[in-house]
Amino acid sequence: MTKFSTCSSLVLLLLISFAARGETKDTCHALALSGGANRGSYEAGVIYGMSHILKSSDLSYDVVTGVSAGALNAGAISLFPIGQEKEMSEWLVNLWQHLTTD
């Protein structure tokens, strides 16, 4: 099986699982985080600021993805359930504050 067909199969499986849940939404909110070393800490700061200013419902994402440092942040974001955006952002900022090259 090629990479494309594997990816297509996964997307199709996800679409079927969402359709089976019976949920229909008019919008889909996605958060895409870029890579690049220090950008990860910048993103964490922006996420922290947003989570302390905006309502929790404004920070609910259907999809969170990232590359390199953004993937680290996306993974951290995915660990926290909806409604714990402040806790997530504080944990994420703490992670970047104590990250070392070792």
Short mmCIF file of C-alpha atoms in Angstrom, two decimals:
data_model
loop_
_atom_site.label_atom_id
_atom_site.label_comp_id
_atom_site.label_asym_id
_atom_site.label_seq_id
_atom_site.Cartn_x
_atom_site.Cartn_y
_atom_site.Cartn_z
CA MET A 1 0.00 0.00 0.00
CA THR A 2 1.41 3.41 -0.91
CA LYS A 3 1.68 6.36 1.45
CA PHE A 4 -1.13 8.10 -0.39
CA SER A 5 -3.53 5.20 -0.15
CA THR A 6 -2.67 4.67 3.52
CA CYS A 7 -3.32 8.34 4.24
CA SER A 8 -6.51 8.30 2.16
CA SER A 9 -7.73 5.24 4.04
CA LEU A 10 -7.07 6.92 7.38
CA VAL A 11 -8.92 10.08 6.33
CA LEU A 12 -11.84 8.02 5.07
CA LEU A 13 -11.94 6.05 8.33
CA LEU A 14 -11.97 9.28 10.36
CA LEU A 15 -14.75 10.75 8.21
CA ILE A 16 -16.84 7.62 8.64
CA SER A 17 -16.32 7.61 12.41
CA PHE A 18 -17.39 11.26 12.69
CA ALA A 19 -20.41 10.64 10.47
CA ALA A 20 -21.38 7.63 12.59
CA ARG A 21 -21.51 9.85 15.67
CA GLY A 22 -24.34 11.78 14.02
CA GLU A 23 -22.78 15.16 14.69
CA THR A 24 -23.09 17.81 12.08
CA LYS A 25 -21.36 21.13 12.39
CA ASP A 26 -21.38 24.16 10.18
CA THR A 27 -17.73 24.91 10.93
CA CYS A 28 -14.53 23.11 11.70
CA HIS A 29 -11.87 24.91 13.72
CA ALA A 30 -8.26 23.95 13.14
CA LEU A 31 -5.05 25.10 14.78
CA ALA A 32 -1.89 24.65 12.68
CA LEU A 33 1.39 25.35 14.46
CA SER A 34 4.62 26.01 12.59
CA GLY A 35 8.05 24.65 13.36
CA GLY A 36 11.32 26.39 13.99
CA ALA A 37 12.96 26.11 17.42
CA ASN A 38 12.13 29.38 19.20
CA ARG A 39 8.79 29.67 17.43
CA GLY A 40 7.56 26.89 19.68
CA SER A 41 8.09 29.02 22.78
CA TYR A 42 6.50 32.00 21.03
CA GLU A 43 3.46 29.86 20.16
CA ALA A 44 3.21 28.73 23.77
CA GLY A 45 3.15 32.37 24.88
CA VAL A 46 0.45 33.24 22.36
CA ILE A 47 -1.62 30.22 23.43
CA TYR A 48 -1.18 31.29 27.06
CA GLY A 49 -2.35 34.80 26.29
CA MET A 50 -5.32 33.60 24.27
CA SER A 51 -6.41 31.14 26.94
CA HIS A 52 -6.37 33.84 29.60
CA ILE A 53 -8.24 36.42 27.50
CA LEU A 54 -10.72 34.47 25.35
CA LYS A 55 -13.64 32.29 26.41
CA SER A 56 -13.02 28.54 26.53
CA SER A 57 -15.51 28.01 23.70
CA ASP A 58 -13.39 30.24 21.43
CA LEU A 59 -10.41 27.92 21.93
CA SER A 60 -12.07 24.61 21.07
CA TYR A 61 -10.37 23.08 18.05
CA ASP A 62 -11.55 20.11 16.03
CA VAL A 63 -8.06 19.60 14.62
CA VAL A 64 -4.66 20.50 16.09
CA THR A 65 -1.55 19.89 14.01
CA GLY A 66 2.03 21.07 13.90
CA VAL A 67 5.49 20.58 12.47
CA SER A 68 8.69 20.26 14.50
CA ALA A 69 8.36 22.57 17.54
CA GLY A 70 4.72 23.08 16.59
CA ALA A 71 4.21 19.32 16.77
CA LEU A 72 5.48 19.36 20.36
CA ASN A 73 2.93 22.04 21.18
CA ALA A 74 0.16 20.25 19.28
CA GLY A 75 0.89 17.06 21.21
CA ALA A 76 0.77 18.93 24.50
CA ILE A 77 -2.51 20.62 23.55
CA SER A 78 -4.05 17.26 22.70
CA LEU A 79 -3.34 15.95 26.22
CA PHE A 80 -5.83 18.32 27.83
CA PRO A 81 -9.60 18.03 27.45
CA ILE A 82 -11.78 20.89 26.28
CA GLY A 83 -12.39 23.22 29.20
CA GLN A 84 -8.84 23.03 30.57
CA GLU A 85 -7.29 25.56 28.21
CA LYS A 86 -5.79 27.68 31.02
CA GLU A 87 -4.20 24.66 32.68
CA MET A 88 -2.91 23.47 29.32
CA SER A 89 -1.36 26.83 28.47
CA GLU A 90 0.30 27.11 31.87
CA TRP A 91 1.74 23.61 31.51
CA LEU A 92 2.96 24.41 28.00
CA VAL A 93 4.67 27.64 29.05
CA ASN A 94 6.28 25.82 31.99
CA LEU A 95 7.57 23.15 29.58
CA TRP A 96 9.25 25.75 27.35
CA GLN A 97 10.66 27.67 30.32
CA HIS A 98 12.43 24.56 31.60
CA LEU A 99 13.44 23.02 28.28
CA THR A 100 17.19 22.53 27.87
CA THR A 101 19.38 21.39 25.01
CA ASP A 102 20.38 18.30 26.99
#
